[in-house]
Amino acid sequence: MVVEMEHMAMAIGVSVPVLRFLLCFVATLPVSLLCRVVPGGAPPKHLFAAASGAFLSYLSFGVSSNLHFLIPMLLGYASMALYRRRCGIITFFLGFAYLIGCHVYYMSGDAWKEGGIDATGALMVLVLKIWARSEKVRSPSPYGATIRALVQAAFCMGLHLYLVPQYPLSQFTETVYHEWGFWRRLGYQYMSGLTARWKYYFVWSISEAAVIISGLGFSGWTDSSPPKPRWDRAKNVDILGVEFAKTAAQIPLAWNIQVSTWLRNYVYERLIQKGMKPGFFQLLATQTVSAVWHGLYPGYIIFFVQSALMIAGSRVIYRWQQAIPPNMDLMKKVLVFLNFACTVLVLNYSCVGFMVLSLHETLVAYGSVYYIGTIVPIVFILLGHVIKPARPSRSKARKEQ
């Protein structure tokens, strides 16, 4: 076997140790594939990864490599267990101190020139991974953020319980509702949508508190001075971001954030053809997937089709807004307000379908305000094909963003 490896090494112009390393390196591909099919959940997968990694390291660098790997691992996890608050900086200094010691002892550069190889290259990566892990563990106290989320949840539920009796959904099919004037009916639709949203705000606030208290919600620190902890991994809704969205395109960034992110990554962006810009088709297809995911009620389908129209119409106004020169600031403010007003109008009109679900009740509610929330975005979409302002330069657009 050794003779065969020598011949193979000579044939490709490398040393036997380097050839052995290359073979083990290539072997990580099938080993990684096997890791995907290991049954039993995370613990068996972790055990398989540790065993296969130790075996490949042994074949590549010898038994001493695994001993070298164990030391920074033990130091890092010990610091996480014993002094969590400073485990990041402790792991950094201890890990790099050991790595520097190995560099000095092995002087790997000289060995590589002679065709040798050792474990310091793998150790370099391992030290960074352990350090990164310890920095993630070194999260701030979750209790303050948890309490804030719980207070928010209590407020949302209290407001929802207060508003629900005053704005029942059954009113849309009542005779008295249709006797009201147009503006009162439109205002009732707004209040019905607002009332329903507080229920979801409550649910997501509770789930946010649960994720934060579990220790899984921390996502880093702000750039402010002093820095403050961010809990973005737990966040699924930005209440003010929804209620005061300047454009409809901002709503998916603030409402059901985790699902919206999934839809963007796995549906919307994958429908964009190479070299092409996304258009209404990608938007409509994404919203249709979201509708089917929610359920097969007609109200869901209608709402998400409406939301596609809402976003597309809002984008037209935004393009006009971006094309306004700096010396016409008042006109720009008018378009900003117009976009905000249209977003509020179409959102609360559309969400009636999401709430009542049935086709009949949805059409009755929409018809009571003359389908204004459907007509308005369609008008802007059509106008967008007629009034096509010059696009601002990329540097200017980035500056305004």
mmCIF file of C-alpha atoms in Angstrom:
data_model
loop_
_atom_site.group_PDB
_atom_site.id
_atom_site.type_symbol
_atom_site.label_atom_id
_atom_site.label_comp_id
_atom_site.label_asym_id
_atom_site.label_seq_id
_atom_site.Cartn_x
_atom_site.Cartn_y
_atom_site.Cartn_z
ATOM 1 C CA MET A 1 0.000 0.000 0.000
ATOM 2 C CA VAL A 2 2.846 2.389 0.912
ATOM 3 C CA VAL A 3 4.624 1.566 -2.364
ATOM 4 C CA GLU A 4 1.447 2.271 -4.337
ATOM 5 C CA MET A 5 1.004 5.636 -2.599
ATOM 6 C CA GLU A 6 4.612 6.531 -3.361
ATOM 7 C CA HIS A 7 4.089 5.806 -7.046
ATOM 8 C CA MET A 8 0.841 7.778 -7.067
ATOM 9 C CA ALA A 9 2.480 10.701 -5.260
ATOM 10 C CA MET A 10 5.359 10.752 -7.710
ATOM 11 C CA ALA A 11 2.932 10.636 -10.623
ATOM 12 C CA ILE A 12 1.168 13.840 -9.544
ATOM 13 C CA GLY A 13 4.281 15.522 -8.153
ATOM 14 C CA VAL A 14 3.490 15.659 -4.423
ATOM 15 C CA SER A 15 4.818 13.966 -1.306
ATOM 16 C CA VAL A 16 3.141 10.951 0.313
ATOM 17 C CA PRO A 17 1.907 12.979 3.351
ATOM 18 C CA VAL A 18 0.365 15.565 1.033
ATOM 19 C CA LEU A 19 -1.251 12.834 -1.084
ATOM 20 C CA ARG A 20 -2.680 11.228 2.044
ATOM 21 C CA PHE A 21 -4.124 14.573 3.088
ATOM 22 C CA LEU A 22 -5.618 15.169 -0.372
ATOM 23 C CA LEU A 23 -7.305 11.761 -0.389
ATOM 24 C CA CYS A 24 -8.807 12.396 3.048
ATOM 25 C CA PHE A 25 -9.850 15.878 1.960
ATOM 26 C CA VAL A 26 -11.738 14.459 -1.033
ATOM 27 C CA ALA A 27 -13.241 11.800 1.261
ATOM 28 C CA THR A 28 -15.010 14.559 3.203
ATOM 29 C CA LEU A 29 -17.528 14.770 0.313
ATOM 30 C CA PRO A 30 -19.024 11.268 0.673
ATOM 31 C CA VAL A 31 -18.672 11.488 4.456
ATOM 32 C CA SER A 32 -20.665 14.741 4.455
ATOM 33 C CA LEU A 33 -23.293 13.120 2.250
ATOM 34 C CA LEU A 34 -23.601 10.231 4.710
ATOM 35 C CA CYS A 35 -24.042 12.723 7.556
ATOM 36 C CA ARG A 36 -27.271 13.904 5.931
ATOM 37 C CA VAL A 37 -28.858 10.452 6.133
ATOM 38 C CA VAL A 38 -27.801 9.523 9.672
ATOM 39 C CA PRO A 39 -31.088 8.690 11.466
ATOM 40 C CA GLY A 40 -32.084 9.708 14.966
ATOM 41 C CA GLY A 41 -31.846 13.485 14.924
ATOM 42 C CA ALA A 42 -29.040 15.790 16.025
ATOM 43 C CA PRO A 43 -27.122 13.660 18.629
ATOM 44 C CA PRO A 44 -26.341 10.764 16.221
ATOM 45 C CA LYS A 45 -25.330 13.260 13.528
ATOM 46 C CA HIS A 46 -22.981 15.023 15.940
ATOM 47 C CA LEU A 47 -21.489 11.696 17.025
ATOM 48 C CA PHE A 48 -20.981 10.645 13.397
ATOM 49 C CA ALA A 49 -19.375 14.004 12.568
ATOM 50 C CA ALA A 50 -16.989 13.758 15.537
ATOM 51 C CA ALA A 51 -16.009 10.146 14.811
ATOM 52 C CA SER A 52 -15.524 10.632 11.062
ATOM 53 C CA GLY A 53 -13.639 13.885 11.622
ATOM 54 C CA ALA A 54 -11.298 12.278 14.156
ATOM 55 C CA PHE A 55 -10.685 9.322 11.823
ATOM 56 C CA LEU A 56 -9.893 11.499 8.796
ATOM 57 C CA SER A 57 -7.634 13.705 10.936
ATOM 58 C CA TYR A 58 -5.796 10.606 12.156
ATOM 59 C CA LEU A 59 -5.268 9.400 8.580
ATOM 60 C CA SER A 60 -4.159 12.861 7.447
ATOM 61 C CA PHE A 61 -1.922 14.005 10.281
ATOM 62 C CA GLY A 62 -1.515 11.136 12.728
ATOM 63 C CA VAL A 63 -2.810 10.497 16.226
ATOM 64 C CA SER A 64 -1.240 13.673 17.657
ATOM 65 C CA SER A 65 -3.581 15.835 15.569
ATOM 66 C CA ASN A 66 -6.665 14.847 17.541
ATOM 67 C CA LEU A 67 -4.850 15.563 20.797
ATOM 68 C CA HIS A 68 -4.001 19.035 19.506
ATOM 69 C CA PHE A 69 -7.623 19.598 18.491
ATOM 70 C CA LEU A 70 -8.931 18.537 21.900
ATOM 71 C CA ILE A 71 -6.987 21.190 23.807
ATOM 72 C CA PRO A 72 -8.580 24.362 22.324
ATOM 73 C CA MET A 73 -11.953 22.601 22.296
ATOM 74 C CA LEU A 74 -11.722 21.796 26.009
ATOM 75 C CA LEU A 75 -10.421 25.275 26.836
ATOM 76 C CA GLY A 76 -13.223 26.921 24.855
ATOM 77 C CA TYR A 77 -16.088 24.871 26.248
ATOM 78 C CA ALA A 78 -14.678 25.124 29.783
ATOM 79 C CA SER A 79 -14.687 28.924 29.519
ATOM 80 C CA MET A 80 -18.294 28.814 28.253
ATOM 81 C CA ALA A 81 -19.329 26.666 31.215
ATOM 82 C CA LEU A 82 -17.332 28.412 33.959
ATOM 83 C CA TYR A 83 -17.240 32.081 32.940
ATOM 84 C CA ARG A 84 -19.936 32.678 30.352
ATOM 85 C CA ARG A 85 -19.781 36.451 30.560
ATOM 86 C CA ARG A 86 -16.181 36.646 29.335
ATOM 87 C CA CYS A 87 -15.936 33.336 27.492
ATOM 88 C CA GLY A 88 -15.386 35.011 24.114
ATOM 89 C CA ILE A 89 -12.252 36.917 25.105
ATOM 90 C CA ILE A 90 -10.948 33.988 27.182
ATOM 91 C CA THR A 91 -11.352 31.577 24.265
ATOM 92 C CA PHE A 92 -9.667 34.055 21.931
ATOM 93 C CA PHE A 93 -6.516 34.443 24.029
ATOM 94 C CA LEU A 94 -6.209 30.807 25.110
ATOM 95 C CA GLY A 95 -6.940 29.453 21.630
ATOM 96 C CA PHE A 96 -4.531 31.794 19.878
ATOM 97 C CA ALA A 97 -1.862 31.222 22.519
ATOM 98 C CA TYR A 98 -2.012 27.483 21.899
ATOM 99 C CA LEU A 99 -2.099 27.994 18.117
ATOM 100 C CA ILE A 100 0.973 30.254 18.241
ATOM 101 C CA GLY A 101 2.745 27.649 20.373
ATOM 102 C CA CYS A 102 2.018 24.990 17.736
ATOM 103 C CA HIS A 103 3.220 27.312 14.979
ATOM 104 C CA VAL A 104 6.506 27.862 16.817
ATOM 105 C CA TYR A 105 6.955 24.168 17.606
ATOM 106 C CA TYR A 106 6.178 22.800 14.149
ATOM 107 C CA MET A 107 7.363 25.725 11.980
ATOM 108 C CA SER A 108 4.968 24.423 9.355
ATOM 109 C CA GLY A 109 6.267 26.632 6.568
ATOM 110 C CA ASP A 110 9.632 24.873 6.572
ATOM 111 C CA ALA A 111 7.952 21.455 6.705
ATOM 112 C CA TRP A 112 5.695 22.296 3.748
ATOM 113 C CA LYS A 113 8.698 23.317 1.657
ATOM 114 C CA GLU A 114 10.102 19.831 2.213
ATOM 115 C CA GLY A 115 6.831 18.113 1.307
ATOM 116 C CA GLY A 116 5.658 17.524 4.857
ATOM 117 C CA ILE A 117 2.307 18.436 6.390
ATOM 118 C CA ASP A 118 0.919 18.793 9.905
ATOM 119 C CA ALA A 119 -2.323 19.645 11.671
ATOM 120 C CA THR A 120 -1.700 23.369 12.223
ATOM 121 C CA GLY A 121 -3.741 24.339 9.147
ATOM 122 C CA ALA A 122 -6.799 22.488 10.443
ATOM 123 C CA LEU A 123 -6.085 23.807 13.943
ATOM 124 C CA MET A 124 -6.215 27.379 12.618
ATOM 125 C CA VAL A 125 -9.783 26.843 11.356
ATOM 126 C CA LEU A 126 -10.819 25.022 14.522
ATOM 127 C CA VAL A 127 -9.638 27.887 16.754
ATOM 128 C CA LEU A 128 -11.768 30.344 14.767
ATOM 129 C CA LYS A 129 -14.834 28.086 14.961
ATOM 130 C CA ILE A 130 -14.538 27.617 18.729
ATOM 131 C CA TRP A 131 -14.000 31.335 19.214
ATOM 132 C CA ALA A 132 -17.099 32.094 17.090
ATOM 133 C CA ARG A 133 -19.123 29.609 19.122
ATOM 134 C CA SER A 134 -18.046 31.168 22.414
ATOM 135 C CA GLU A 135 -18.952 34.638 21.134
ATOM 136 C CA LYS A 136 -22.463 33.385 20.312
ATOM 137 C CA VAL A 137 -22.811 31.883 23.773
ATOM 138 C CA ARG A 138 -21.695 35.135 25.391
ATOM 139 C CA SER A 139 -25.132 36.639 25.104
ATOM 140 C CA PRO A 140 -26.508 39.297 27.468
ATOM 141 C CA SER A 141 -29.191 38.737 30.062
ATOM 142 C CA PRO A 142 -32.477 37.900 28.324
ATOM 143 C CA TYR A 143 -34.731 38.933 31.203
ATOM 144 C CA GLY A 144 -35.167 42.611 30.321
ATOM 145 C CA ALA A 145 -36.029 41.848 26.695
ATOM 146 C CA THR A 146 -38.366 39.049 27.806
ATOM 147 C CA ILE A 147 -40.246 41.361 30.157
ATOM 148 C CA ARG A 148 -40.593 43.978 27.406
ATOM 149 C CA ALA A 149 -42.024 41.352 25.052
ATOM 150 C CA LEU A 150 -44.482 40.179 27.730
ATOM 151 C CA VAL A 151 -45.612 43.744 28.472
ATOM 152 C CA GLN A 152 -46.119 44.258 24.740
ATOM 153 C CA ALA A 153 -48.123 41.019 24.559
ATOM 154 C CA ALA A 154 -50.336 42.089 27.461
ATOM 155 C CA PHE A 155 -50.979 45.476 25.847
ATOM 156 C CA CYS A 156 -51.828 43.875 22.493
ATOM 157 C CA MET A 157 -54.256 41.390 23.998
ATOM 158 C CA GLY A 158 -55.890 44.056 26.159
ATOM 159 C CA LEU A 159 -56.432 46.329 23.171
ATOM 160 C CA HIS A 160 -57.733 43.440 21.071
ATOM 161 C CA LEU A 161 -60.248 42.413 23.730
ATOM 162 C CA TYR A 162 -61.382 46.032 24.052
ATOM 163 C CA LEU A 163 -61.879 46.537 20.296
ATOM 164 C CA VAL A 164 -63.385 43.174 19.266
ATOM 165 C CA PRO A 165 -66.905 43.798 20.676
ATOM 166 C CA GLN A 166 -67.009 47.199 18.982
ATOM 167 C CA TYR A 167 -66.000 45.973 15.522
ATOM 168 C CA PRO A 168 -67.455 42.488 14.956
ATOM 169 C CA LEU A 169 -66.893 40.906 11.551
ATOM 170 C CA SER A 170 -70.563 39.971 11.321
ATOM 171 C CA GLN A 171 -71.329 43.654 10.758
ATOM 172 C CA PHE A 172 -70.252 43.411 7.095
ATOM 173 C CA THR A 173 -73.390 41.453 6.215
ATOM 174 C CA GLU A 174 -75.756 43.448 8.449
ATOM 175 C CA THR A 175 -78.301 45.820 6.917
ATOM 176 C CA VAL A 176 -77.253 48.687 9.173
ATOM 177 C CA TYR A 177 -73.697 48.562 7.819
ATOM 178 C CA HIS A 178 -74.904 49.066 4.258
ATOM 179 C CA GLU A 179 -77.052 52.015 5.359
ATOM 180 C CA TRP A 180 -73.946 53.896 6.436
ATOM 181 C CA GLY A 181 -72.182 56.374 4.187
ATOM 182 C CA PHE A 182 -69.116 55.446 2.147
ATOM 183 C CA TRP A 183 -66.535 56.983 4.492
ATOM 184 C CA ARG A 184 -68.035 55.353 7.558
ATOM 185 C CA ARG A 185 -67.992 51.932 5.870
ATOM 186 C CA LEU A 186 -64.383 52.498 4.814
ATOM 187 C CA GLY A 187 -63.477 53.569 8.360
ATOM 188 C CA TYR A 188 -65.133 50.441 9.737
ATOM 189 C CA GLN A 189 -63.000 48.291 7.451
ATOM 190 C CA TYR A 190 -59.889 50.057 8.717
ATOM 191 C CA MET A 191 -60.858 49.514 12.358
ATOM 192 C CA SER A 192 -61.763 45.860 11.710
ATOM 193 C CA GLY A 193 -58.348 45.216 10.192
ATOM 194 C CA LEU A 194 -56.594 47.079 12.999
ATOM 195 C CA THR A 195 -58.562 45.122 15.623
ATOM 196 C CA ALA A 196 -57.675 41.766 14.077
ATOM 197 C CA ARG A 197 -53.962 42.608 13.849
ATOM 198 C CA TRP A 198 -53.615 43.056 17.608
ATOM 199 C CA LYS A 199 -54.444 39.375 18.050
ATOM 200 C CA TYR A 200 -51.473 38.417 15.880
ATOM 201 C CA TYR A 201 -49.274 40.992 17.601
ATOM 202 C CA PHE A 202 -50.122 39.288 20.901
ATOM 203 C CA VAL A 203 -49.276 35.794 19.627
ATOM 204 C CA TRP A 204 -45.971 36.882 18.099
ATOM 205 C CA SER A 205 -45.023 38.869 21.205
ATOM 206 C CA ILE A 206 -45.524 35.763 23.350
ATOM 207 C CA SER A 207 -43.444 33.646 20.967
ATOM 208 C CA GLU A 208 -40.766 36.356 20.940
ATOM 209 C CA ALA A 209 -40.600 36.267 24.737
ATOM 210 C CA ALA A 210 -40.306 32.463 24.683
ATOM 211 C CA VAL A 211 -37.444 32.495 22.162
ATOM 212 C CA ILE A 212 -35.590 35.245 24.036
ATOM 213 C CA ILE A 213 -35.836 33.557 27.443
ATOM 214 C CA SER A 214 -34.593 30.294 25.899
ATOM 215 C CA GLY A 215 -31.349 32.023 24.893
ATOM 216 C CA LEU A 216 -31.888 31.514 21.145
ATOM 217 C CA GLY A 217 -32.977 35.034 20.199
ATOM 218 C CA PHE A 218 -29.741 37.016 20.608
ATOM 219 C CA SER A 219 -28.324 38.200 17.262
ATOM 220 C CA GLY A 220 -25.537 40.618 18.182
ATOM 221 C CA TRP A 221 -25.084 44.206 19.266
ATOM 222 C CA THR A 222 -26.153 47.550 17.831
ATOM 223 C CA ASP A 223 -23.644 50.116 16.551
ATOM 224 C CA SER A 224 -24.843 52.676 19.082
ATOM 225 C CA SER A 225 -22.769 53.921 21.994
ATOM 226 C CA PRO A 226 -23.066 52.151 24.337
ATOM 227 C CA PRO A 227 -23.989 49.095 22.241
ATOM 228 C CA LYS A 228 -27.320 47.444 22.977
ATOM 229 C CA PRO A 229 -28.242 43.784 22.455
ATOM 230 C CA ARG A 230 -30.349 42.852 19.443
ATOM 231 C CA TRP A 231 -32.892 40.040 19.570
ATOM 232 C CA ASP A 232 -33.718 39.831 15.851
ATOM 233 C CA ARG A 233 -33.822 36.035 15.760
ATOM 234 C CA ALA A 234 -36.870 36.113 18.018
ATOM 235 C CA LYS A 235 -38.630 38.978 16.264
ATOM 236 C CA ASN A 236 -41.554 38.145 14.008
ATOM 237 C CA VAL A 237 -43.356 41.475 13.885
ATOM 238 C CA ASP A 238 -42.581 45.179 14.077
ATOM 239 C CA ILE A 239 -45.873 46.744 15.124
ATOM 240 C CA LEU A 240 -44.990 50.337 14.254
ATOM 241 C CA GLY A 241 -43.388 49.131 11.033
ATOM 242 C CA VAL A 242 -46.706 47.589 9.963
ATOM 243 C CA GLU A 243 -49.033 50.354 11.098
ATOM 244 C CA PHE A 244 -46.894 53.198 9.740
ATOM 245 C CA ALA A 245 -45.305 51.572 6.688
ATOM 246 C CA LYS A 246 -44.469 54.274 4.143
ATOM 247 C CA THR A 247 -44.772 51.799 1.286
ATOM 248 C CA ALA A 248 -46.515 48.457 0.908
ATOM 249 C CA ALA A 249 -43.155 46.839 0.139
ATOM 250 C CA GLN A 250 -42.111 47.504 3.751
ATOM 251 C CA ILE A 251 -44.942 45.419 5.209
ATOM 252 C CA PRO A 252 -43.379 41.974 4.538
ATOM 253 C CA LEU A 253 -40.272 43.248 6.345
ATOM 254 C CA ALA A 254 -42.348 43.963 9.449
ATOM 255 C CA TRP A 255 -45.200 41.399 9.388
ATOM 256 C CA ASN A 256 -44.625 37.668 9.924
ATOM 257 C CA ILE A 257 -40.943 38.414 9.363
ATOM 258 C CA GLN A 258 -39.589 34.860 9.453
ATOM 259 C CA VAL A 259 -42.122 33.514 6.938
ATOM 260 C CA SER A 260 -41.664 36.573 4.715
ATOM 261 C CA THR A 261 -37.913 35.969 4.704
ATOM 262 C CA TRP A 262 -38.464 32.318 3.780
ATOM 263 C CA LEU A 263 -40.823 33.242 0.939
ATOM 264 C CA ARG A 264 -38.360 35.776 -0.432
ATOM 265 C CA ASN A 265 -35.379 33.390 -0.299
ATOM 266 C CA TYR A 266 -37.083 30.236 -1.540
ATOM 267 C CA VAL A 267 -39.862 31.450 -3.836
ATOM 268 C CA TYR A 268 -39.469 35.053 -4.986
ATOM 269 C CA GLU A 269 -35.723 35.102 -5.696
ATOM 270 C CA ARG A 270 -35.735 31.641 -7.275
ATOM 271 C CA LEU A 271 -38.331 32.737 -9.822
ATOM 272 C CA ILE A 272 -36.112 35.552 -11.090
ATOM 273 C CA GLN A 273 -34.436 34.486 -14.317
ATOM 274 C CA LYS A 274 -30.750 35.209 -14.717
ATOM 275 C CA GLY A 275 -30.174 38.636 -16.211
ATOM 276 C CA MET A 276 -33.823 39.634 -15.741
ATOM 277 C CA LYS A 277 -35.428 41.974 -13.224
ATOM 278 C CA PRO A 278 -38.247 40.736 -10.981
ATOM 279 C CA GLY A 279 -41.727 41.802 -11.961
ATOM 280 C CA PHE A 280 -45.360 41.290 -11.089
ATOM 281 C CA PHE A 281 -45.274 37.581 -11.978
ATOM 282 C CA GLN A 282 -42.692 36.782 -9.287
ATOM 283 C CA LEU A 283 -44.630 38.857 -6.776
ATOM 284 C CA LEU A 284 -47.977 37.231 -7.597
ATOM 285 C CA ALA A 285 -46.510 33.709 -7.555
ATOM 286 C CA THR A 286 -44.920 34.324 -4.146
ATOM 287 C CA GLN A 287 -48.159 35.649 -2.685
ATOM 288 C CA THR A 288 -50.077 32.711 -4.187
ATOM 289 C CA VAL A 289 -47.736 30.256 -2.461
ATOM 290 C CA SER A 290 -48.334 32.128 0.787
ATOM 291 C CA ALA A 291 -52.103 31.960 0.222
ATOM 292 C CA VAL A 292 -52.108 28.195 -0.340
ATOM 293 C CA TRP A 293 -49.818 27.763 2.674
ATOM 294 C CA HIS A 294 -52.388 29.569 4.830
ATOM 295 C CA GLY A 295 -55.317 27.520 3.537
ATOM 296 C CA LEU A 296 -57.730 27.083 0.662
ATOM 297 C CA TYR A 297 -60.439 29.532 1.723
ATOM 298 C CA PRO A 298 -61.333 32.038 -1.018
ATOM 299 C CA GLY A 299 -60.629 34.882 1.402
ATOM 300 C CA TYR A 300 -56.979 33.848 1.704
ATOM 301 C CA ILE A 301 -56.524 33.670 -2.063
ATOM 302 C CA ILE A 302 -58.196 37.035 -2.608
ATOM 303 C CA PHE A 303 -56.210 38.715 0.159
ATOM 304 C CA PHE A 304 -52.827 37.599 -1.146
ATOM 305 C CA VAL A 305 -53.682 38.493 -4.745
ATOM 306 C CA GLN A 306 -54.746 41.874 -3.402
ATOM 307 C CA SER A 307 -51.444 42.174 -1.522
ATOM 308 C CA ALA A 308 -49.546 41.576 -4.777
ATOM 309 C CA LEU A 309 -51.522 44.398 -6.407
ATOM 310 C CA MET A 310 -50.915 46.591 -3.360
ATOM 311 C CA ILE A 311 -47.130 46.115 -3.459
ATOM 312 C CA ALA A 312 -46.939 46.546 -7.235
ATOM 313 C CA GLY A 313 -48.962 49.780 -7.092
ATOM 314 C CA SER A 314 -46.873 51.079 -4.208
ATOM 315 C CA ARG A 315 -43.690 50.429 -6.179
ATOM 316 C CA VAL A 316 -44.967 52.662 -8.977
ATOM 317 C CA ILE A 317 -45.519 55.565 -6.569
ATOM 318 C CA TYR A 318 -42.098 54.935 -5.030
ATOM 319 C CA ARG A 319 -40.426 55.148 -8.454
ATOM 320 C CA TRP A 320 -42.135 58.473 -9.075
ATOM 321 C CA GLN A 321 -41.056 59.626 -5.646
ATOM 322 C CA GLN A 322 -37.421 58.691 -6.294
ATOM 323 C CA ALA A 323 -37.409 60.583 -9.595
ATOM 324 C CA ILE A 324 -38.401 63.911 -8.007
ATOM 325 C CA PRO A 325 -35.432 66.352 -8.104
ATOM 326 C CA PRO A 326 -34.145 67.791 -4.787
ATOM 327 C CA ASN A 327 -35.540 71.273 -5.504
ATOM 328 C CA MET A 328 -39.125 69.873 -5.480
ATOM 329 C CA ASP A 329 -39.142 68.671 -1.896
ATOM 330 C CA LEU A 330 -42.832 69.494 -1.357
ATOM 331 C CA MET A 331 -43.855 67.305 -4.305
ATOM 332 C CA LYS A 332 -41.759 64.489 -2.930
ATOM 333 C CA LYS A 333 -43.476 64.770 0.458
ATOM 334 C CA VAL A 334 -46.866 64.670 -1.279
ATOM 335 C CA LEU A 335 -45.919 61.397 -2.996
ATOM 336 C CA VAL A 336 -44.597 59.964 0.279
ATOM 337 C CA PHE A 337 -47.929 60.730 1.939
ATOM 338 C CA LEU A 338 -49.837 59.371 -1.069
ATOM 339 C CA ASN A 339 -47.921 56.096 -0.870
ATOM 340 C CA PHE A 340 -48.566 55.834 2.868
ATOM 341 C CA ALA A 341 -52.289 56.606 2.457
ATOM 342 C CA CYS A 342 -52.695 54.075 -0.362
ATOM 343 C CA THR A 343 -50.889 51.431 1.684
ATOM 344 C CA VAL A 344 -53.203 51.989 4.665
ATOM 345 C CA LEU A 345 -56.288 52.008 2.438
ATOM 346 C CA VAL A 346 -55.499 48.882 0.420
ATOM 347 C CA LEU A 347 -54.095 46.886 3.350
ATOM 348 C CA ASN A 348 -57.156 47.306 5.558
ATOM 349 C CA TYR A 349 -59.545 46.846 2.641
ATOM 350 C CA SER A 350 -57.744 43.670 1.555
ATOM 351 C CA CYS A 351 -57.455 42.075 4.977
ATOM 352 C CA VAL A 352 -61.244 41.820 5.269
ATOM 353 C CA GLY A 353 -60.989 38.771 3.002
ATOM 354 C CA PHE A 354 -58.352 37.248 5.286
ATOM 355 C CA MET A 355 -60.692 37.685 8.250
ATOM 356 C CA VAL A 356 -64.101 36.647 6.899
ATOM 357 C CA LEU A 357 -62.688 33.914 4.575
ATOM 358 C CA SER A 358 -65.872 33.171 2.614
ATOM 359 C CA LEU A 359 -66.200 34.390 -0.967
ATOM 360 C CA HIS A 360 -69.652 35.877 -0.430
ATOM 361 C CA GLU A 361 -68.746 37.935 2.647
ATOM 362 C CA THR A 362 -65.491 39.095 1.060
ATOM 363 C CA LEU A 363 -67.215 40.354 -2.081
ATOM 364 C CA VAL A 364 -70.014 41.975 -0.059
ATOM 365 C CA ALA A 365 -67.466 43.864 2.059
ATOM 366 C CA TYR A 366 -65.394 44.880 -0.961
ATOM 367 C CA GLY A 367 -68.477 45.900 -2.909
ATOM 368 C CA SER A 368 -69.701 48.070 -0.039
ATOM 369 C CA VAL A 369 -66.787 50.442 -0.712
ATOM 370 C CA TYR A 370 -67.021 50.044 -4.508
ATOM 371 C CA TYR A 371 -63.894 47.854 -4.701
ATOM 372 C CA ILE A 372 -61.756 50.913 -4.081
ATOM 373 C CA GLY A 373 -58.880 48.854 -2.664
ATOM 374 C CA THR A 374 -58.721 46.837 -5.886
ATOM 375 C CA ILE A 375 -59.195 49.718 -8.309
ATOM 376 C CA VAL A 376 -56.618 52.087 -6.763
ATOM 377 C CA PRO A 377 -53.535 49.833 -7.077
ATOM 378 C CA ILE A 378 -54.579 48.702 -10.582
ATOM 379 C CA VAL A 379 -54.851 52.361 -11.649
ATOM 380 C CA PHE A 380 -51.341 53.068 -10.356
ATOM 381 C CA ILE A 381 -49.960 49.949 -12.056
ATOM 382 C CA LEU A 382 -51.465 51.065 -15.381
ATOM 383 C CA LEU A 383 -50.217 54.628 -14.898
ATOM 384 C CA GLY A 384 -46.785 53.195 -14.222
ATOM 385 C CA HIS A 385 -46.708 51.926 -17.811
ATOM 386 C CA VAL A 386 -47.583 55.404 -19.090
ATOM 387 C CA ILE A 387 -45.619 57.679 -16.744
ATOM 388 C CA LYS A 388 -42.113 56.264 -16.673
ATOM 389 C CA PRO A 389 -39.730 58.618 -14.871
ATOM 390 C CA ALA A 390 -35.988 58.273 -15.345
ATOM 391 C CA ARG A 391 -34.496 55.968 -12.762
ATOM 392 C CA PRO A 392 -32.185 57.694 -10.259
ATOM 393 C CA SER A 393 -28.511 56.837 -10.405
ATOM 394 C CA ARG A 394 -27.457 53.852 -8.331
ATOM 395 C CA SER A 395 -25.256 55.950 -6.045
ATOM 396 C CA LYS A 396 -28.130 58.351 -5.348
ATOM 397 C CA ALA A 397 -30.554 55.508 -4.655
ATOM 398 C CA ARG A 398 -28.127 53.930 -2.218
ATOM 399 C CA LYS A 399 -27.598 57.266 -0.489
ATOM 400 C CA GLU A 400 -31.339 57.732 0.054
ATOM 401 C CA GLN A 401 -31.775 54.172 1.282
#
